[in-house]
Tab-separated table of C-alpha atoms and ligand atoms in Angstrom:
chain	number	residue	atom	x	y	z
H	27	MET	CA	65.666	107.409	91.388
H	28	ASN	CA	66.724	110.354	93.577
H	29	GLU	CA	70.377	111.736	93.911
H	30	ILE	CA	71.524	109.440	96.636
H	31	ALA	CA	70.384	106.375	94.654
H	32	GLY	CA	72.159	107.935	91.559
H	33	GLU	CA	75.389	108.078	93.470
H	34	ILE	CA	75.226	104.419	94.292
H	35	LEU	CA	74.225	103.586	90.645
H	36	ALA	CA	77.319	105.555	89.436
H	37	ILE	CA	79.601	103.434	91.590
H	38	LEU	CA	78.042	100.213	90.254
H	39	ARG	CA	78.434	101.521	86.701
H	40	ARG	CA	82.160	101.673	87.206
H	41	TYR	CA	82.223	97.986	87.427
H	42	LEU	CA	79.166	96.698	85.653
H	43	SER	CA	77.104	97.437	82.579
H	44	GLU	CA	74.259	99.848	82.869
H	45	PRO	CA	71.370	97.206	82.719
H	46	THR	CA	73.198	94.979	85.247
H	47	SER	CA	73.812	97.897	87.641
H	48	ARG	CA	70.157	98.890	87.449
H	49	SER	CA	68.677	95.479	87.965
H	50	LEU	CA	71.102	94.860	90.816
H	51	LEU	CA	70.139	98.100	92.409
H	52	THR	CA	66.318	97.750	91.958
H	53	SER	CA	66.313	94.151	93.239
H	54	ALA	CA	68.324	95.228	96.218
H	55	ALA	CA	66.064	97.995	97.035
H	56	ARG	CA	63.123	95.625	96.853
H	57	ARG	CA	64.830	93.269	99.224
H	58	ALA	CA	65.929	96.106	101.524
H	59	ASN	CA	62.388	97.501	101.387
H	60	VAL	CA	63.498	100.888	100.445
H	61	ARG	CA	62.362	103.176	97.554
H	62	LEU	CA	65.034	104.470	95.111
H	63	GLU	CA	62.890	107.462	94.328
H	64	MET	CA	63.087	108.641	97.830
H	65	LEU	CA	66.059	106.897	99.286
H	66	ALA	CA	67.098	108.307	102.596
H	67	ARG	CA	70.606	108.543	103.828
H	68	SER	CA	69.848	106.458	106.787
H	69	GLU	CA	68.708	103.638	104.466
H	70	ILE	CA	71.973	103.454	102.532
H	71	PRO	CA	73.558	100.652	104.790
H	72	GLN	CA	70.740	98.231	104.380
H	73	LEU	CA	70.579	98.724	100.792
H	74	VAL	CA	74.420	98.317	100.366
H	75	GLN	CA	73.997	95.134	102.359
H	76	GLN	CA	71.369	93.701	100.074
H	77	LEU	CA	73.602	94.521	97.153
H	78	GLY	CA	76.231	92.245	98.457
H	79	PRO	CA	74.977	88.835	97.135
H	80	GLY	CA	74.442	90.250	93.586
H	81	LEU	CA	77.875	91.885	93.516
H	82	ASN	CA	79.442	88.506	94.529
H	83	ILE	CA	77.976	86.955	91.566
H	84	PHE	CA	78.654	89.556	88.891
H	85	LEU	CA	81.996	90.909	90.068
H	86	GLN	CA	84.153	87.795	89.543
H	87	GLU	CA	87.598	89.542	90.254
H	88	PRO	CA	88.135	89.544	93.945
H	89	GLU	CA	89.945	92.965	93.670
H	90	LYS	CA	87.182	94.677	91.839
H	91	LEU	CA	84.611	93.288	94.234
H	92	GLN	CA	86.457	94.547	97.248
H	93	ASN	CA	86.992	97.911	95.633
H	94	CYS	CA	83.395	98.377	94.761
H	95	LYS	CA	82.333	97.371	98.283
H	96	SER	CA	84.695	99.852	99.746
H	97	LEU	CA	83.311	102.661	97.540
H	98	LEU	CA	79.807	101.690	98.459
H	99	ALA	CA	80.641	101.745	102.218
H	100	LEU	CA	82.171	105.194	101.736
H	101	VAL	CA	78.900	106.526	100.280
H	102	ALA	CA	77.108	105.292	103.399
H	103	VAL	CA	79.654	106.983	105.640
H	104	GLU	CA	79.783	110.198	103.771
H	105	ASN	CA	76.060	110.468	103.821
H	106	ALA	CA	75.638	109.815	107.519
H	107	PRO	CA	72.686	111.689	108.739
H	108	SER	CA	74.731	113.562	111.382
H	109	ILE	CA	76.289	115.704	108.737
H	110	PRO	CA	74.748	118.981	108.041
H	111	MET	CA	74.019	119.930	104.358
H	112	GLU	CA	76.793	122.529	104.270
H	113	PRO	CA	79.376	121.612	106.807
H	114	PRO	CA	81.789	124.259	107.776
H	115	GLN	CA	85.285	123.409	107.064
H	116	GLN	CA	86.159	122.619	110.682
H	117	GLN	CA	83.510	120.111	110.862
H	118	ALA	CA	84.628	118.431	107.647
H	119	GLU	CA	87.884	117.664	109.322
H	120	SER	CA	86.221	115.603	112.049
H	121	ARG	CA	83.981	113.646	109.779
H	122	PRO	CA	84.294	109.826	109.831
H	123	ASP	CA	87.384	108.907	107.789
H	124	GLY	CA	86.921	107.608	104.258
H	125	ILE	CA	88.485	104.422	103.151
H	126	SER	CA	91.297	102.629	104.947
H	127	VAL	CA	93.548	100.287	103.160
H	128	PRO	CA	95.877	98.164	105.233
H	129	ILE	CA	99.185	97.673	103.309
H	130	ARG	CA	100.637	94.244	104.041
H	131	ALA	CA	101.413	92.668	100.823
H	132	GLU	CA	102.482	93.861	97.497
H	133	HIS	CA	99.022	93.316	96.250
H	134	ASP	CA	97.732	95.930	98.529
H	135	VAL	CA	99.717	98.670	96.699
H	136	VAL	CA	97.641	97.965	93.530
H	137	ARG	CA	94.494	97.934	95.589
H	138	ALA	CA	95.221	101.355	97.180
H	139	ARG	CA	96.234	102.857	93.873
H	140	THR	CA	92.974	101.509	92.298
H	141	LEU	CA	90.880	102.825	95.120
H	142	GLY	CA	92.509	106.216	94.955
H	143	LYS	CA	91.682	106.557	91.467
H	144	ASP	CA	88.026	105.387	91.761
H	145	MET	CA	87.473	107.819	94.542
H	146	ALA	CA	89.026	110.620	92.710
H	147	LYS	CA	86.678	109.642	89.791
H	148	GLN	CA	83.762	109.444	91.962
H	149	LEU	CA	84.395	112.970	93.115
H	150	GLY	CA	84.228	114.019	89.574
H	151	PHE	CA	87.849	115.004	89.279
H	152	SER	CA	89.436	115.148	85.759
H	153	GLU	CA	91.274	112.128	84.338
H	154	VAL	CA	94.700	113.875	84.867
H	155	VAL	CA	93.905	114.634	88.613
H	156	GLN	CA	92.660	111.054	89.077
H	157	THR	CA	95.778	109.768	87.708
H	158	LYS	CA	98.034	112.066	89.807
H	159	VAL	CA	96.080	111.022	92.962
H	160	ALA	CA	96.429	107.341	92.010
H	161	THR	CA	100.148	107.730	91.273
H	162	ALA	CA	100.778	109.402	94.598
H	163	VAL	CA	98.845	106.708	96.368
H	164	SER	CA	101.047	104.218	94.611
H	165	GLU	CA	104.238	105.770	95.632
H	166	LEU	CA	103.237	105.955	99.182
H	167	ALA	CA	101.907	102.660	99.460
H	168	ARG	CA	104.964	101.174	97.886
H	169	ASN	CA	107.172	102.825	100.180
H	170	ILE	CA	105.280	101.492	103.244
H	171	PHE	CA	105.531	97.994	101.712
H	172	GLN	CA	109.269	98.322	100.837
H	173	TYR	CA	110.709	100.201	103.787
H	174	ALA	CA	108.112	99.682	106.723
H	175	GLY	CA	106.690	96.304	105.748
H	176	THR	CA	103.198	97.135	106.848
H	177	GLY	CA	101.178	100.337	107.363
H	178	GLU	CA	97.956	101.877	106.295
H	179	ILE	CA	96.624	104.242	103.577
H	180	ARG	CA	93.664	106.293	104.355
H	181	ILE	CA	91.817	108.085	101.587
H	182	ARG	CA	88.978	110.567	102.293
H	183	ARG	CA	87.201	113.463	100.499
H	184	ILE	CA	87.634	116.922	101.600
H	185	GLU	CA	84.552	118.843	101.561
H	186	GLY	CA	84.033	122.503	101.888
H	187	LYS	CA	84.960	125.608	99.838
H	188	LYS	CA	87.642	123.563	98.133
H	189	ARG	CA	86.740	120.123	97.211
H	190	GLY	CA	89.481	117.660	97.212
H	191	ILE	CA	90.904	114.370	98.345
H	192	GLU	CA	93.231	113.673	101.192
H	193	VAL	CA	95.463	110.744	101.514
H	194	VAL	CA	97.317	109.785	104.690
H	195	ALA	CA	99.949	107.083	104.633
H	196	ARG	CA	101.152	105.901	108.107
H	197	ASP	CA	103.371	103.211	109.225
H	198	GLN	CA	105.499	102.336	112.253
H	199	GLY	CA	108.582	101.394	110.392
H	200	PRO	CA	112.140	102.573	110.607
H	201	GLY	CA	111.437	106.159	109.661
H	202	ILE	CA	113.480	108.342	107.308
H	203	SER	CA	116.790	109.687	108.606
H	204	ASP	CA	117.194	112.628	106.204
H	205	PRO	CA	113.906	113.687	104.684
H	206	ALA	CA	115.177	117.062	103.725
H	207	LEU	CA	117.875	115.454	101.626
H	208	ILE	CA	115.364	113.202	99.878
H	209	LEU	CA	112.978	116.010	99.155
H	210	SER	CA	115.805	118.161	97.727
H	211	GLY	CA	116.329	115.885	94.819
H	212	ALA	CA	120.059	115.379	95.565
H	213	TYR	CA	119.300	111.900	96.847
H	214	ARG	CA	119.671	108.805	94.811
H	215	SER	CA	118.495	105.586	96.368
H	216	LYS	CA	120.405	102.487	95.783
H	217	TRP	CA	118.193	101.187	93.175
H	218	GLY	CA	117.562	104.150	90.980
H	219	MET	CA	115.704	107.256	90.902
H	220	GLY	CA	114.625	107.913	94.597
H	221	ALA	CA	111.879	109.850	92.769
H	222	GLY	CA	108.910	108.609	94.741
H	223	LEU	CA	108.536	111.166	97.587
H	224	ARG	CA	109.809	114.105	95.588
H	225	GLY	CA	107.728	113.186	92.711
H	226	THR	CA	104.687	112.788	94.917
H	227	LYS	CA	105.189	116.154	96.386
H	228	ARG	CA	105.157	117.676	92.874
H	229	LEU	CA	101.923	115.948	92.042
H	230	VAL	CA	99.848	117.209	94.862
H	231	ASP	CA	98.702	120.528	96.358
H	232	GLU	CA	99.686	120.002	99.981
H	233	PHE	CA	102.366	117.605	101.296
H	234	GLU	CA	103.411	116.953	104.864
H	235	LEU	CA	106.116	114.461	105.845
H	236	ASP	CA	106.277	113.520	109.457
H	237	THR	CA	108.985	110.963	110.224
H	238	HIS	CA	110.737	109.857	113.331
H	239	PRO	CA	113.747	107.433	113.049
H	240	GLY	CA	112.823	104.108	114.826
H	241	LEU	CA	109.174	105.253	115.214
H	242	GLY	CA	107.445	105.489	111.869
H	243	THR	CA	106.476	107.799	109.149
H	244	THR	CA	103.316	109.631	108.180
H	245	VAL	CA	102.754	111.258	104.911
H	246	ARG	CA	99.735	113.478	104.404
H	247	ILE	CA	98.845	114.752	100.963
H	248	ARG	CA	95.975	116.780	99.656
H	249	LYS	CA	94.835	117.387	96.117
H	250	TYR	CA	92.089	119.756	95.233
H	251	ALA	CA	89.756	119.700	92.170
H	252	GLU	CA	91.147	121.989	89.541
X	10	MET	CA	83.999	81.778	91.444
X	11	VAL	CA	87.647	81.206	90.457
X	12	MET	CA	90.315	82.767	92.626
X	13	MET	CA	93.406	83.483	90.750
X	14	MET	CA	96.259	82.434	92.992
X	15	GLU	CA	98.998	82.272	90.349
X	16	THR	CA	100.804	85.360	89.200
X	17	GLN	CA	99.105	86.938	86.267
X	18	ARG	CA	101.180	86.754	83.152
X	19	ILE	CA	101.142	89.299	80.342
X	20	PRO	CA	101.180	87.548	76.964
X	21	ILE	CA	104.009	88.134	74.450
X	22	VAL	CA	102.845	87.973	70.954
X	23	ARG	CA	105.159	87.327	68.033
X	24	LEU	CA	104.174	89.240	64.846
X	25	SER	CA	106.441	89.172	61.759
X	26	GLY	CA	109.748	89.240	63.670
X	27	LYS	CA	108.572	91.487	66.417
X	28	LEU	CA	107.511	90.825	69.987
X	29	ILE	CA	104.334	92.675	70.977
X	30	VAL	CA	103.337	93.062	74.585
X	31	SER	CA	99.987	94.674	75.352
X	32	ILE	CA	99.556	95.463	79.020
X	33	GLN	CA	95.829	95.301	79.987
X	34	THR	CA	95.985	94.569	83.521
X	35	ALA	CA	96.801	96.344	86.793
X	36	LEU	CA	100.637	96.270	87.106
X	37	SER	CA	101.826	94.894	90.324
X	38	ASP	CA	105.506	94.615	90.874
X	39	THR	CA	105.381	90.867	90.618
X	40	VAL	CA	103.586	91.047	87.213
X	41	VAL	CA	106.159	93.608	86.034
X	42	ASP	CA	109.167	91.507	87.155
X	43	ARG	CA	107.552	88.455	85.465
X	44	LEU	CA	107.225	90.420	82.307
X	45	GLN	CA	110.888	91.370	82.418
X	46	GLN	CA	111.846	87.779	82.742
X	47	ASP	CA	109.468	86.621	79.958
X	48	VAL	CA	110.808	89.350	77.543
X	49	ALA	CA	114.326	88.409	78.295
X	50	ALA	CA	113.575	84.780	77.445
X	51	ALA	CA	111.734	85.774	74.291
X	52	CYS	CA	114.647	87.960	73.275
X	53	GLU	CA	117.114	85.214	73.829
X	54	ARG	CA	115.376	83.131	71.181
X	55	GLY	CA	117.163	85.465	68.819
X	56	ASP	CA	114.556	85.729	66.052
X	57	ALA	CA	112.991	89.036	67.171
X	58	ARG	CA	114.080	92.432	65.739
X	59	GLY	CA	111.963	94.614	67.775
X	60	LEU	CA	109.765	95.001	70.892
X	61	VAL	CA	106.519	96.981	71.220
X	62	VAL	CA	105.137	97.643	74.620
X	63	ASP	CA	101.672	98.914	74.352
X	64	VAL	CA	100.661	100.673	77.658
X	65	SER	CA	97.346	102.129	76.457
X	66	GLY	CA	95.590	99.894	78.977
X	67	VAL	CA	97.808	101.224	81.846
X	68	ASP	CA	96.119	103.976	83.863
X	69	VAL	CA	98.844	104.519	86.440
X	70	LEU	CA	102.599	104.445	85.920
X	71	ASP	CA	104.426	105.073	89.312
X	72	SER	CA	108.199	105.402	89.590
X	73	TYR	CA	108.765	101.735	90.126
X	74	ILE	CA	106.847	100.679	87.217
X	75	THR	CA	108.232	103.482	85.036
X	76	ARG	CA	111.876	102.421	85.862
X	77	SER	CA	110.917	98.694	85.269
X	78	LEU	CA	109.792	99.724	81.762
X	79	ARG	CA	112.964	101.493	81.190
X	80	ASP	CA	114.995	98.656	82.472
X	81	LEU	CA	113.072	96.301	80.178
X	82	ALA	CA	113.934	98.352	77.120
X	83	VAL	CA	117.657	98.723	78.211
X	84	MET	CA	117.752	95.007	78.583
X	85	ALA	CA	116.187	94.215	75.360
X	86	ARG	CA	118.626	96.553	73.638
X	87	LEU	CA	121.618	94.747	75.167
X	88	MET	CA	120.204	91.750	73.634
X	89	GLY	CA	119.888	93.346	70.245
X	90	VAL	CA	116.135	94.059	70.236
X	91	GLU	CA	115.005	97.713	69.980
X	92	THR	CA	112.066	98.778	72.123
X	93	VAL	CA	109.217	101.187	71.455
X	94	VAL	CA	106.780	101.978	74.248
X	95	CYS	CA	103.479	103.168	72.821
X	96	GLY	CA	99.966	104.142	73.830
X	97	LEU	CA	100.898	106.216	76.712
X	98	ARG	CA	97.733	107.908	78.035
X	99	PRO	CA	97.761	111.647	77.921
X	100	ALA	CA	96.930	111.773	81.738
X	101	VAL	CA	99.739	109.291	82.438
X	102	ALA	CA	102.197	111.221	80.319
X	103	MET	CA	101.385	114.511	82.070
X	104	THR	CA	101.725	112.860	85.492
X	105	LEU	CA	105.249	111.437	84.500
X	106	VAL	CA	106.366	114.761	83.302
X	107	GLU	CA	105.158	116.465	86.457
X	108	MET	CA	107.065	113.974	88.595
X	109	GLY	CA	110.105	114.607	86.727
X	110	MET	CA	110.186	111.044	85.493
X	111	GLU	CA	110.252	110.894	81.799
X	112	LEU	CA	111.453	107.715	80.151
X	113	PRO	CA	114.932	108.680	79.179
X	114	GLY	CA	116.469	106.626	76.297
X	115	VAL	CA	113.125	104.807	75.580
X	116	ARG	CA	111.613	105.411	72.124
X	117	THR	CA	107.864	106.101	72.336
X	118	ALA	CA	105.147	106.145	69.744
X	119	LEU	CA	101.571	107.367	69.682
X	120	ASN	CA	99.985	103.998	69.020
X	121	LEU	CA	100.735	100.526	67.955
X	122	ASP	CA	100.711	101.159	64.205
X	123	ARG	CA	103.329	103.884	64.518
X	124	ALA	CA	105.351	101.853	66.928
X	125	LEU	CA	105.544	99.084	64.348
X	126	ALA	CA	106.318	101.538	61.645
X	127	LEU	CA	109.117	103.108	63.703
X	128	LEU	CA	110.608	99.729	64.301
X	129	ASP	CA	110.560	98.937	60.572
X	130	SER	CA	112.314	102.236	59.937
X	131	LEU	CA	115.028	101.401	62.496
X	132	GLN	CA	115.786	98.058	60.940
X	133	PRO	CA	114.769	97.199	57.381
X	134	GLU	CA	112.311	94.287	57.108
X	135	GLY	CA	113.977	91.008	56.312
X	136	LEU	CA	117.372	91.837	57.344
X	137	PRO	CA	118.579	89.372	60.004
X	138	ASN	CA	119.484	90.996	63.248
X	139	ASP	CA	123.240	90.356	62.986
X	140	LEU	CA	123.412	91.893	59.464
X	141	ALA	CA	121.579	95.047	60.403
X	142	GLY	CA	124.593	96.958	61.663
X	143	GLU	CA	125.703	97.736	65.142
X	144	GLY	CA	122.490	98.538	66.774
X	145	ASP	CA	123.277	101.821	68.337
X	146	GLU	CA	124.341	103.583	65.124
X	147	TRP	CA	120.748	103.419	63.853
X	148	GLU	CA	119.606	105.619	66.645
X	149	GLY	CA	121.431	108.878	66.034
X	150	GLU	CA	120.791	108.945	62.235
X	151	ALA	CA	117.031	108.388	62.453
T	7	LIG	N1	107.781	104.804	104.634
T	7	LIG	C1	109.055	104.870	104.783
T	7	LIG	N2	109.714	104.322	105.890
T	7	LIG	C2	110.973	104.296	105.865
T	7	LIG	N3	111.900	104.855	104.980
T	7	LIG	C3	111.349	105.298	103.939
T	7	LIG	C4	109.986	105.441	103.730
T	7	LIG	N4	109.620	106.024	102.551
T	7	LIG	C5	110.846	106.370	101.975
T	7	LIG	N5	111.817	105.974	102.743
T	7	LIG	C6	113.210	106.257	102.551
T	7	LIG	O1	113.310	107.310	101.729
T	7	LIG	C7	113.977	107.085	100.515
T	7	LIG	C8	113.305	107.771	99.358
T	7	LIG	O2	112.046	107.282	99.115
T	7	LIG	P1	111.412	107.570	97.752
T	7	LIG	O3	110.149	106.992	97.578
T	7	LIG	O4	111.530	109.027	97.364
T	7	LIG	O5	112.414	106.958	96.627
T	7	LIG	P2	112.784	105.358	96.566
T	7	LIG	O6	111.672	104.528	97.153
T	7	LIG	O7	114.132	105.136	97.009
T	7	LIG	O8	112.710	105.169	94.920
T	7	LIG	P3	111.491	105.138	94.018
T	7	LIG	O9	110.368	105.683	94.934
T	7	LIG	O10	111.869	106.231	92.997
T	7	LIG	O11	111.331	103.869	93.553
T	7	LIG	C9	113.863	105.621	100.422
T	7	LIG	O12	115.016	105.110	99.715
T	7	LIG	C10	113.847	105.137	101.797
T	7	LIG	O13	115.208	104.971	102.265
T	8	LIG	MG1	109.619	105.025	96.790
């Protein structure tokens, strides 16, 4: 099994036992007519497609199933053949975006949070960094759901000198009228702490808030491996 | 394959006069709200002296969930039931501190055993709730 196949196995292992993961992977490889010892980047999509039926059987919880498939899809994207081995930072910016999680229901907040954590884990971040990323995603996703109704969370890896993870939360809701006040800490929302955005800012390395009353809000955060 | 359409419910276990809640599932807001209602109902029965909320299975506590836990503890105390939150994972604890969101006014313990022992020390075993003194006095003297 080569490195690319190993990456896929590592994702499966998050959700399934070692023997199950291996047998699913080998049988999918057989059906996809690819060899795990020399799996090429271009072969990932067909392999992932063949993994689908097995995952449907073994991953009974719809949420886990969807998360696992999203992560697998991400590997395929991240390893697209057009990407040079050591991309300069500029090019890393223009890479296909990672996972996108639409936020429409409360349930999506949990999904986004779980995916954020899974992805941070996948990138080899420490448990603390994983937790911080997941918590930040949770705050942003919840704000979308609570205040804008619907929106989207995008999570992608940052490659280059500093490895990290980027999360963009975007909505077309009512916007925030006084972001400076909220981030200053003087703000108390009507139901309590008003700690979401300010806390999120403290958890991450980069935090950008772009909001326009009546048009919507975009929050971009970045967290780098420690 | 069974799709779970109903809201998940976190079981509340009664053990020698204490209520024990062990959270082993991803916490959606609905699940947390449901837990609050269920704990309130359990407290209302009047035979519980303490409540332990074990969060060792929780890998993310954001501001809403943290506030809900605090509210749960406050509510239980108003009903004469002391709460101890236990099993906070180190990464979760560090994240909360960094966000500036400790759990003010909520007792915490390292694990379930210590949480139970802490509750026993707050209210001697066997003493019915209404004879155990005015709840709040126990706090400062511990
Ligand atoms: N995406 C958004 N669209 C519109 N308004 C928002 C958005 N996100 C936040 N806000 C506004 O900014 C305020 C502060 O948000 P923040 O997340 O910091 O605190 P909160 O949501 O009020 O409380 P907490 O997050 O602690 O539960 C909110 O009360 C809300 O008015
Ligand atoms: Mg918020």
